[in-house]
Every structure is written in C-alpha cells, then in structure tokens.
Tab-separated table of N, CA and C in Angstrom:
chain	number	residue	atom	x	y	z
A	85	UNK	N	-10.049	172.494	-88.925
A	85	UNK	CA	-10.752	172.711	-87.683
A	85	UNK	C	-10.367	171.581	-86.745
A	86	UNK	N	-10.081	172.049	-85.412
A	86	UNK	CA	-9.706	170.624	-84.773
A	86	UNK	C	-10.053	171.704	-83.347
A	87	UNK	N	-9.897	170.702	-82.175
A	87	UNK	CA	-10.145	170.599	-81.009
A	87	UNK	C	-9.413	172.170	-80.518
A	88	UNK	N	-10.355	173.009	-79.015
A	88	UNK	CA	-9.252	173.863	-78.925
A	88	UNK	C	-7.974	173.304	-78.188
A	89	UNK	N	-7.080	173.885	-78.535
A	89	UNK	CA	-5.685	173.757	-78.191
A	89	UNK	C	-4.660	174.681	-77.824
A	90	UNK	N	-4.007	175.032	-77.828
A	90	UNK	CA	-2.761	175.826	-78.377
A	90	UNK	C	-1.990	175.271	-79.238
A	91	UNK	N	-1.748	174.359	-79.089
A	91	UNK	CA	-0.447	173.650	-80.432
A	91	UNK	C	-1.060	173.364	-81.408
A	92	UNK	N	-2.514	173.198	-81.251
A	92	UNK	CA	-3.494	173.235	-82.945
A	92	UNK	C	-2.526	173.987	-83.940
A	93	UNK	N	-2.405	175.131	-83.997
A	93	UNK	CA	-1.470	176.170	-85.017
A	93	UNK	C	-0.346	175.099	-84.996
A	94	UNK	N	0.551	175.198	-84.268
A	94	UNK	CA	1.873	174.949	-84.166
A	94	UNK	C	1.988	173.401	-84.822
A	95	UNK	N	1.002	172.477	-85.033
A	95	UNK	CA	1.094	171.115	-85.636
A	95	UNK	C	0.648	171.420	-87.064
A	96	UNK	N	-0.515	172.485	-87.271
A	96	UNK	CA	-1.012	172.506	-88.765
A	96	UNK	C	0.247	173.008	-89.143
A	97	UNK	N	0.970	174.261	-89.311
A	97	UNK	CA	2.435	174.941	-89.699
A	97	UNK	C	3.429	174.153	-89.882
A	98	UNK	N	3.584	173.101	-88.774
A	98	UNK	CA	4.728	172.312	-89.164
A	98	UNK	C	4.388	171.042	-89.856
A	99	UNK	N	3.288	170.671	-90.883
A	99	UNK	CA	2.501	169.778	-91.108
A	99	UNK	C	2.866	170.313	-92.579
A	100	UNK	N	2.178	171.622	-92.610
A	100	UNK	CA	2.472	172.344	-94.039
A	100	UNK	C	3.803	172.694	-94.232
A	101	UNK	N	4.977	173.426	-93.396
A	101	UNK	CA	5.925	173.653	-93.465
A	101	UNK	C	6.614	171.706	-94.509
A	102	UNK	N	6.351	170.993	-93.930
A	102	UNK	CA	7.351	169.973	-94.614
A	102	UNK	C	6.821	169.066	-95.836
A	103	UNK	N	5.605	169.515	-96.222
A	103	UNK	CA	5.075	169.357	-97.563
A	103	UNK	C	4.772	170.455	-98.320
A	104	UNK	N	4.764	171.530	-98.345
A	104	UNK	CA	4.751	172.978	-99.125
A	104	UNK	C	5.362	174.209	-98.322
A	105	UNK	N	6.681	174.369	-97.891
A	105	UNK	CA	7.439	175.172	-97.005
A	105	UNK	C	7.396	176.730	-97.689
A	106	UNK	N	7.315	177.714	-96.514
A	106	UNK	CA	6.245	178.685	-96.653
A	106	UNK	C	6.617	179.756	-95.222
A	107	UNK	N	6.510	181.249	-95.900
A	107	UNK	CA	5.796	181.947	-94.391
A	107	UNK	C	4.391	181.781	-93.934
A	108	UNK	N	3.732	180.721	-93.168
A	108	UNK	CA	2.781	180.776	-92.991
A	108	UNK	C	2.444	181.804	-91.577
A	109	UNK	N	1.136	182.268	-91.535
A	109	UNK	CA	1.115	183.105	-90.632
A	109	UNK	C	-0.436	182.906	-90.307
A	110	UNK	N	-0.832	181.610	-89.906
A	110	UNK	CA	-2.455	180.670	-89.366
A	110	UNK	C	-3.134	182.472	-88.431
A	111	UNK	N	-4.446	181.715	-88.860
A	111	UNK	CA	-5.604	183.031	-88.384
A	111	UNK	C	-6.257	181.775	-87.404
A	112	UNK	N	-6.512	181.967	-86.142
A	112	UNK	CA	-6.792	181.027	-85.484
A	112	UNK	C	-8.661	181.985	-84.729
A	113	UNK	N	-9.871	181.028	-85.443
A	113	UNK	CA	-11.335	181.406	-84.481
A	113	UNK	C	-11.653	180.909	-83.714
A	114	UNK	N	-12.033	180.411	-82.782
A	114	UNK	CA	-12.839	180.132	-81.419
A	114	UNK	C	-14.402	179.356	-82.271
A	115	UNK	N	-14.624	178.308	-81.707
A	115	UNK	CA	-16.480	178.322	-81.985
A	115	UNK	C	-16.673	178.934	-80.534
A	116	UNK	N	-18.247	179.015	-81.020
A	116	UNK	CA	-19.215	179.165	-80.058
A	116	UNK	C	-18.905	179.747	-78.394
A	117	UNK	N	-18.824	178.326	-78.395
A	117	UNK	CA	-18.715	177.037	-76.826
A	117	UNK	C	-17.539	177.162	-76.566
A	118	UNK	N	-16.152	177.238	-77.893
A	118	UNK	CA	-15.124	177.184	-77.502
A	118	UNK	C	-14.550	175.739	-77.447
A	119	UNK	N	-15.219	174.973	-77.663
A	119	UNK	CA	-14.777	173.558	-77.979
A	119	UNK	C	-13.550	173.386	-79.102
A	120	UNK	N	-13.739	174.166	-80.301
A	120	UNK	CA	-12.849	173.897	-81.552
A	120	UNK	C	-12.059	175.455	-81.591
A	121	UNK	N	-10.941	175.281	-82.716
A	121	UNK	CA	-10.752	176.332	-83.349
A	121	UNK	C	-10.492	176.192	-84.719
A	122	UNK	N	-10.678	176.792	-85.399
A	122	UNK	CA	-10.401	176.885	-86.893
A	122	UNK	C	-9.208	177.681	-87.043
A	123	UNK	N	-8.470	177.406	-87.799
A	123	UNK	CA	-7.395	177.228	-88.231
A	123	UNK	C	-6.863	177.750	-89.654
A	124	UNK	N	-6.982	178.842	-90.084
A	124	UNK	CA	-6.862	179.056	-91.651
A	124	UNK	C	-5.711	179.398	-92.036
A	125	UNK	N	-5.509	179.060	-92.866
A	125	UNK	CA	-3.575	178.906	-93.899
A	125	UNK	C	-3.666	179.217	-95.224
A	126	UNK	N	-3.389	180.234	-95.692
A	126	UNK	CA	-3.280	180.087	-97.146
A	126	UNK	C	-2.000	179.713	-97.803
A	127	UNK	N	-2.319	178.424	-98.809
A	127	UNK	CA	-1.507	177.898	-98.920
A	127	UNK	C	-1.089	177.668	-100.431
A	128	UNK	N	0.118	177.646	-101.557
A	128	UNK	CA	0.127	177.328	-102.611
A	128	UNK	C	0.689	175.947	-103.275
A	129	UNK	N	-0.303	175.045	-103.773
A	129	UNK	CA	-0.185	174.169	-104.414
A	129	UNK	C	0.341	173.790	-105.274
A	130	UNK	N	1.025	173.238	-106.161
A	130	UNK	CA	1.582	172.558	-107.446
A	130	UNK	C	0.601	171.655	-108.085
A	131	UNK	N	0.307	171.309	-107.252
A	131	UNK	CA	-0.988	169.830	-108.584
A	131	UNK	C	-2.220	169.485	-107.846
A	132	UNK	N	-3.003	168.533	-108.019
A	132	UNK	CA	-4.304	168.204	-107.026
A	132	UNK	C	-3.465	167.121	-106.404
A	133	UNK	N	-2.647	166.461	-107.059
A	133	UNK	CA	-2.060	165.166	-106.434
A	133	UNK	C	-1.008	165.860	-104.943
A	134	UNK	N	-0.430	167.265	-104.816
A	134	UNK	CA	0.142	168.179	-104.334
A	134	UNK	C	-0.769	167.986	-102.706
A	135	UNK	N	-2.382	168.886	-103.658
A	135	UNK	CA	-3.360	169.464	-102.607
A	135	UNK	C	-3.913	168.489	-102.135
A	136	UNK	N	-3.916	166.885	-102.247
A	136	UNK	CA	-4.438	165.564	-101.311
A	136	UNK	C	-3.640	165.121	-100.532
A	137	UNK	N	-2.312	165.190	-100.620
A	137	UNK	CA	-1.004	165.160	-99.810
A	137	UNK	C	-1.498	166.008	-98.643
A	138	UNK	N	-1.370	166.999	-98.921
A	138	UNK	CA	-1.617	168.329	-97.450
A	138	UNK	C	-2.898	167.900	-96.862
A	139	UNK	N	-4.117	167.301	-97.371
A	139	UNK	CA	-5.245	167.459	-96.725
A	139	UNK	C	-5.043	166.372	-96.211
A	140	UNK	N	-4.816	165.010	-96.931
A	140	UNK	CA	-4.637	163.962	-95.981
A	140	UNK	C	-3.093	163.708	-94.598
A	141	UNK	N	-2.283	164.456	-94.927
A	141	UNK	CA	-0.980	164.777	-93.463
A	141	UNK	C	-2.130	165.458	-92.764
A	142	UNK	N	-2.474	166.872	-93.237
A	142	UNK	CA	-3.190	167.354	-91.626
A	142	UNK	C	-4.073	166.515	-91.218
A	143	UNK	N	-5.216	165.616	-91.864
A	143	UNK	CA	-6.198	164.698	-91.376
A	143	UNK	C	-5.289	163.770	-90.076
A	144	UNK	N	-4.011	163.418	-90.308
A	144	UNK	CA	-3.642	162.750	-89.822
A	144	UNK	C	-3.070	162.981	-87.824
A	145	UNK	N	-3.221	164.725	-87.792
A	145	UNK	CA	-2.641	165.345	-86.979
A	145	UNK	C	-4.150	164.816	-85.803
A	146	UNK	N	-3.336	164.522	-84.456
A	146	UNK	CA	-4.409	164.065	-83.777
A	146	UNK	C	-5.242	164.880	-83.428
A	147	UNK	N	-5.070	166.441	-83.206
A	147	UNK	CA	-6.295	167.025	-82.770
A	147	UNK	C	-7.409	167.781	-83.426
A	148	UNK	N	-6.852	167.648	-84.885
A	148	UNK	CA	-7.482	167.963	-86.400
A	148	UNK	C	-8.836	167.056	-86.488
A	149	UNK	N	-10.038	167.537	-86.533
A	149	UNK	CA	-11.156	167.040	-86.683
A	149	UNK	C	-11.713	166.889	-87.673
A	150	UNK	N	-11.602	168.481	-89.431
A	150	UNK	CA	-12.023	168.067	-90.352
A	150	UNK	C	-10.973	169.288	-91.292
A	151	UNK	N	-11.034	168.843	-92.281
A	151	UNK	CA	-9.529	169.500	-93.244
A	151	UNK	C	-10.558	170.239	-94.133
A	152	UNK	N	-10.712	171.406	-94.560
A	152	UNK	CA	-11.458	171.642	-95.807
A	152	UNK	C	-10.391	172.830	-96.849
C-alpha cells in the first residue's frame, strides 16, 4: 500500500521483477479519500529468507507506506 500515484505499480513490478522475475500483472484499489492505493502481486517465493528480501526492497520504495 503506498501513496496514490501512478508509478506506485510501475516501482512495486520493477522492485519484484529484479528479486523474483515474473509476469506480474499488479491489481491496483483506490482507498476511500483516494489518498493510497493498494497494490496486489502475486508472487512466488523460494525460502522465508527469499520472502524478507522482497518485503524489505519494496519497504524501501519511497512511496510504499506498508508491505504486507
């Protein structure tokens, strides 16, 4: 979930693209207000040490607010 944007998608994809490379194809919701969007990816892992890699790169993306 991070701020609305447009490049929100386009930073999570290329975030995942270079730690688990993939057809991803992001489902992008609106809140409310329209302040955020959520962002969903399904994505396949190799290990937990794999799935903390991905959560902590997207944490790192500036307009990414919370990774779940």
């Amino acid at each position: 979930m991070g701020l609305a944007h447009e490049d929100l998608p386009v930073h999570v994809v290329s975030c995942l693209q270079e730690h688990a490379p993939g057809d991803y194809a992001p489902k992008v919701k609106p809140s409310t207000k329209g302040n955020y969007h959520s962002v969903s990816v399904a994505v396949t892992v190799t290990s937990k040490e794999h799935m903390e890699l991905i959560y902590t790169e997207l944490a790192k993306i500036e307009l990414v607010r919370v990774v779940l």
